[in-house]
Amino acid sequence: MRHRMVVVEGSYAVAHAVKVCKPNVISAYPITPQTHIVEDLSQFAADGEMNCEYMNVESEFSAISALIGASAAGARTYTSTTSQGLALMHEALFNASGMRLPIVMTVVNRALSAPINIWNDQQDSISQRDTGWIQLYAEDVQESADMTPQLYKIAEDEDILLPAMACMDGFILSHVYEPVILLEQSLTDEFLPDYSPEFVLDPKNPMSFGAFADPSTYTEFRYKQEKAMGVALKRIEEVAIEFSEKYGRYYGGLLDGYMLEDAEIVIMAMGSVIGTIKDTIDMLRKEGERVGLLKVRSFRPFPADEIRKALKNAKVVITLDKNISVGKNEGALCTEVKACMYNNRDVLAPVIGFMLGHGGRDIPISTIVKMINKAKLVEKGIFIESEFADLREDLA
Amino acid sequence: MKLIIKTVVKPGSTRANKTGAWRSFMPVFDHKLCSKCGICEIYCPEGVVNKLENGFFEPDYEYCKGCGICANECPKKGIIMVLEGK
Amino acid sequence: MKEIRIHGRGGQGSVTAAELLAVAAFEDGKFSQAFPAFGVERRGAPVMAFVRLDEKPIRLRSQIYEPDYVIVQDATLVDVVDVARGTKPDGFILINTEKSPEHFKMVTKATIKTLDATKLAMDFIGKPIVNTTLIGAFAGVSGIIRPESIKNAVMERFPGKVGEKNAAAIQAAYDMMEAQR
Amino acid sequence: MSLLKPGHRGCAGCCDALAGKFVLDAVGEDCIVVSPTGCLEVFTTPYPESAWGVPWIHSLFENAAAVASGVEAALKAMGKMNNTKIIAIGGDGATMDIGLQAISGAFERGHDFTYICVDNEAYMNTGIQRSSGTPMYASTTTSPAGKASFGNPLNKKNMPAIIAAHGSPYVATASVAYAPDMIRKVKKAAAIKGPTYVHVHAPCCTGWKFEGSKTIEVGRLAVETALWPLYEMEKGEVTGVRKIKNRKPVEEYLKAQGRFKHLFTMEGGAEEIKKIQATADWNVKHFGLE
């Protein structure tokens, strides 16, 4: 494996993965820290390495809108954005999903303004939770790149047809140089079938897209979207396995466990912090602590059943959120993990939510150890509902 | 059964909706006055004033909403609007 | 795992130096990770970049607080940035300066090493761009990366004459610092 | 038979339906139509029905030009462009207000498509609110005439000039009341390579408050009074105008519509009408209409 690796920037690895998926139309607007992806893609296009239309549009809103048109015309489409750009797309995200257009987008996760802050957290994609997009979160550069063909395969499945976001942490993954295997064109050609939708904008078969639905028909659109998410739930797992058989790499499907079997304290998290948590667990395991990790790879669809199964033996669950629902004093993962446990008796472990890493605040091992120690207080009957794990007391 | 809802709809399928029921006045075409200029056909917002084989025009009353543009625009005043049911 | 912190000014190529170290170390058989201290600094402002090297794949994603090694691209930074901060006692701080190590009074147990990389760069490359020369020197002081790997990484990044000149500077810097090891 | 099929839910006497029909008459079957949100979109496509006999897509209110540019890019990328015409048809609000940025971007990028603004001079779909297409002194639900107001205090935005400033190869104004002229212009616009624009004046019986049978008559008056000049621009230069014989005073146009009624009943209305007449006079001079 090592001999096939090269040290490249995360953004380059993703751009390269996009290239081998052969999108017909790419439309994007530059925004830090996503810029390198679109710069690399522009360069590929300029060098004649991609047979695609690369559109320099005047805003993220037009970027996604152009792809709605292109996807309806039957094209495989790609864009990437972050933060404010994703927020600007918000309205069109619902539209792309409602029209069942399998657009794939890399979201380079970054905080939202105000105050303006260009660094990583996951508030941007979490805030698009209900738009009907599939959302997977990557833990490293390789996974960020590998998600691209996986998501095309899932999104374009004729029983799914939903747009999808590959979420990678801004800077931490987009700007890191590390050894990766650049996706091989030949393997990708074998792995990813052509996109050939049943209906496209075609004068020879002139269908109408985006009709107006009144109360007598609207509900079923939502119902079928939800059903498609259910299909995606299975497909994400299957495609991850198909990918591992073809490329030899696996990061979990919906979830992935690390030292989970006998873990009493289970940490749940998404994105690049997974690696740091693994190192923390290795360290604590040496000290005899029974700590494990449950990585959430798929946030939409949300794998509630699988989470309950995975947490069966947990005594305490810790969730890490690089986001907050202001007014709930919780991050989204915390809320959803708690919610999926309520109506059954499979898991009785308390869930402690920690919010951290906002606006790029670093998450060192010491912060994770601090959270684990707090979780242990549950045994003594001290229970924390949810809190910021890395507040600066001098500013708070 | 396919889970995917048909988000697309078939061309021209509004024809299922017979808008003739909207009409309170109906245009009556007097062929004796007609010069076959075709203005009634051009300016029908429903696109349902049709040219007959003999070159005269008649609206499709299944869809005609009775807006009266044809009557207003007819240069020969050969179309009159008559209250429905009369 | 070995951790390196590079101090420079915006525009001096600190991130490139980190990237090249990561590429070279990987060629040497190590796993590597290089990343900038993400900021909005513009040309001239003090900046940092980080490198991790290990025998096994690197999963840790936090910033580097206790580096084994520090590289300082510009001695004037010493007055404005605590370049020694957190450096491990058995590590070193490599500073680009014509001055000797004794000149630098820092609160650190780490060894201070100096090298006039600017002069070397001027001699070999013809420009005061010191990042490649300094990573050659770093290889010489640390002994953890082969100079050939550094040169290969640089020549791949800057093909042709430019790469060759840089490689010559790297070798010279390596030799000078290896002699002091 | 028209490619815009009957059974749609447009008002009796609808100008938008006429405009849509004329556009399809002009471009024929080999086209793809993009509609932003608006009357035309809503009344032609109540799920699961569509009045469109050609491929058609609606996405959102403000993005039709971007969607159309994406359709064009996709056809190009997939080698399917052939001779297919990409047509966006938007109302005045979708064009001149909320969709302006996307239009600017698409025209700047130079996509091969035609944008048609069907201008009925207010947000009719939502209940006759003022847009930047609303002419001065028209009473709308958000610029109502009242004791202290003659209605909309602002002049209509000069959208054709904005498009022309983008270097568009062809910009024209048209009116649903002049069908052959409009069809000719749309046909010409669609045939010219690059982003082209036709701005169509479309009297709305509901919003302007006149009988549905008068749609064409009112549209004609706008042209005959020189309040809606018909002209063509190529690469920014006016290359053709429709001359007016026996120009009518603007009162004739204003009187035909309820939205200007207050100008004839309120004290000082006559003075304000002079300002509207001045606009018409300026048009005559500027475009050489006589």
CSV table of N, CA and C in Angstrom, one decimal, chain A residues 2 5 7 118-119 140 171 175-179 258 272 275-276 278-279 282 362-363, chain C residues 19 22-23 26 29-36 38-40 59-63 65:
chain,number,residue,atom,x,y,z
A,2,ARG,N,1.9,1.2,0.8
A,2,ARG,CA,2.7,2.4,1.0
A,2,ARG,C,3.3,3.0,-0.3
A,5,MET,N,1.4,5.5,-2.2
A,5,MET,CA,1.0,6.7,-1.5
A,5,MET,C,1.9,7.9,-2.0
A,7,VAL,N,2.6,12.2,-0.7
A,7,VAL,CA,2.2,13.2,0.2
A,7,VAL,C,1.6,14.4,-0.5
A,118,ILE,N,-12.8,32.1,10.2
A,118,ILE,CA,-12.6,31.2,9.0
A,118,ILE,C,-12.3,29.8,9.3
A,119,TRP,N,-12.2,29.5,10.7
A,119,TRP,CA,-11.6,28.2,11.0
A,119,TRP,C,-12.7,27.1,11.1
A,140,ASP,N,-10.1,11.5,7.9
A,140,ASP,CA,-8.8,11.9,7.4
A,140,ASP,C,-8.9,12.3,5.9
A,171,PHE,N,-9.3,23.3,7.0
A,171,PHE,CA,-7.9,23.4,7.3
A,171,PHE,C,-7.3,22.1,7.9
A,175,HIS,N,-6.1,21.5,4.5
A,175,HIS,CA,-4.8,22.1,4.3
A,175,HIS,C,-3.7,21.2,4.8
A,176,VAL,N,-3.9,20.0,5.3
A,176,VAL,CA,-2.9,19.2,5.8
A,176,VAL,C,-2.2,18.4,4.6
A,177,TYR,N,-0.9,18.2,4.7
A,177,TYR,CA,-0.2,17.4,3.8
A,177,TYR,C,0.0,16.0,4.5
A,178,GLU,N,-0.4,15.0,3.9
A,178,GLU,CA,-0.2,13.7,4.5
A,178,GLU,C,-0.2,12.6,3.4
A,179,PRO,N,0.3,11.5,3.7
A,179,PRO,CA,0.4,10.4,2.6
A,179,PRO,C,-1.0,9.9,2.3
A,258,TYR,N,-14.0,1.7,17.6
A,258,TYR,CA,-12.6,1.5,17.9
A,258,TYR,C,-12.6,1.2,19.4
A,272,SER,N,-12.5,15.0,11.9
A,272,SER,CA,-11.1,14.8,12.0
A,272,SER,C,-10.7,14.6,13.5
A,275,GLY,N,-9.2,10.8,14.9
A,275,GLY,CA,-7.8,10.4,15.0
A,275,GLY,C,-7.3,10.7,16.4
A,276,THR,N,-7.5,11.9,16.8
A,276,THR,CA,-7.0,12.4,18.1
A,276,THR,C,-7.6,11.5,19.3
A,278,LYS,N,-8.6,8.5,19.0
A,278,LYS,CA,-8.0,7.1,18.9
A,278,LYS,C,-6.7,7.1,19.7
A,279,ASP,N,-5.9,8.2,19.5
A,279,ASP,CA,-4.6,8.2,20.2
A,279,ASP,C,-4.9,8.4,21.7
A,282,ASP,N,-5.8,4.9,23.0
A,282,ASP,CA,-4.6,4.1,23.2
A,282,ASP,C,-3.9,4.4,24.5
A,362,ASP,N,-8.5,24.5,19.0
A,362,ASP,CA,-7.8,23.2,18.9
A,362,ASP,C,-8.4,22.2,19.9
A,363,ILE,N,-8.3,20.9,19.5
A,363,ILE,CA,-8.8,19.9,20.4
A,363,ILE,C,-7.6,19.0,20.7
C,19,GLU,N,5.7,21.2,4.1
C,19,GLU,CA,5.3,20.2,3.1
C,19,GLU,C,6.5,19.3,2.6
C,22,ALA,N,7.6,16.8,5.0
C,22,ALA,CA,6.7,15.7,5.1
C,22,ALA,C,6.9,14.8,3.9
C,23,VAL,N,7.1,15.4,2.7
C,23,VAL,CA,7.4,14.5,1.5
C,23,VAL,C,8.7,13.8,1.7
C,26,PHE,N,8.5,11.0,4.2
C,26,PHE,CA,7.7,9.9,3.7
C,26,PHE,C,8.6,9.0,2.8
C,29,GLY,N,10.6,6.6,4.4
C,29,GLY,CA,10.0,5.4,5.0
C,29,GLY,C,9.2,5.8,6.3
C,30,LYS,N,9.1,7.0,6.6
C,30,LYS,CA,8.3,7.4,7.7
C,30,LYS,C,6.9,7.8,7.3
C,31,PHE,N,6.0,7.9,8.2
C,31,PHE,CA,4.7,8.6,8.0
C,31,PHE,C,4.8,10.0,8.4
C,32,SER,N,4.1,10.9,7.7
C,32,SER,CA,4.3,12.3,8.0
C,32,SER,C,3.0,13.1,7.9
C,33,GLN,N,3.0,14.2,8.5
C,33,GLN,CA,1.9,15.1,8.4
C,33,GLN,C,2.4,16.6,8.5
C,34,ALA,N,2.0,17.4,7.6
C,34,ALA,CA,2.4,18.8,7.7
C,34,ALA,C,1.2,19.7,7.6
C,35,PHE,N,1.2,20.8,8.4
C,35,PHE,CA,0.0,21.7,8.3
C,35,PHE,C,0.4,23.0,8.8
C,36,PRO,N,-0.3,24.1,8.3
C,36,PRO,CA,0.0,25.4,8.7
C,36,PRO,C,-0.7,25.7,10.0
C,38,PHE,N,-3.2,27.7,10.9
C,38,PHE,CA,-4.2,28.4,10.0
C,38,PHE,C,-4.5,29.8,10.5
C,39,GLY,N,-4.2,30.8,9.6
C,39,GLY,CA,-4.4,32.1,10.0
C,39,GLY,C,-4.8,33.0,8.9
C,40,VAL,N,-5.0,34.3,9.2
C,40,VAL,CA,-5.3,35.2,8.1
C,40,VAL,C,-4.2,36.2,7.9
C,59,ARG,N,-2.4,9.8,13.4
C,59,ARG,CA,-3.9,10.1,13.5
C,59,ARG,C,-4.1,11.4,14.3
C,60,LEU,N,-3.2,11.8,15.1
C,60,LEU,CA,-3.3,13.0,15.9
C,60,LEU,C,-3.5,14.2,15.1
C,61,ARG,N,-4.5,15.0,15.4
C,61,ARG,CA,-4.8,16.2,14.6
C,61,ARG,C,-4.7,17.5,15.3
C,62,SER,N,-4.3,17.4,16.6
C,62,SER,CA,-4.2,18.7,17.3
C,62,SER,C,-3.0,19.5,16.9
C,63,GLN,N,-2.9,20.7,17.3
C,63,GLN,CA,-1.7,21.5,17.0
C,63,GLN,C,-0.5,21.0,17.9
C,65,TYR,N,2.3,21.5,20.6
C,65,TYR,CA,2.5,22.4,21.7
C,65,TYR,C,3.9,22.1,22.3
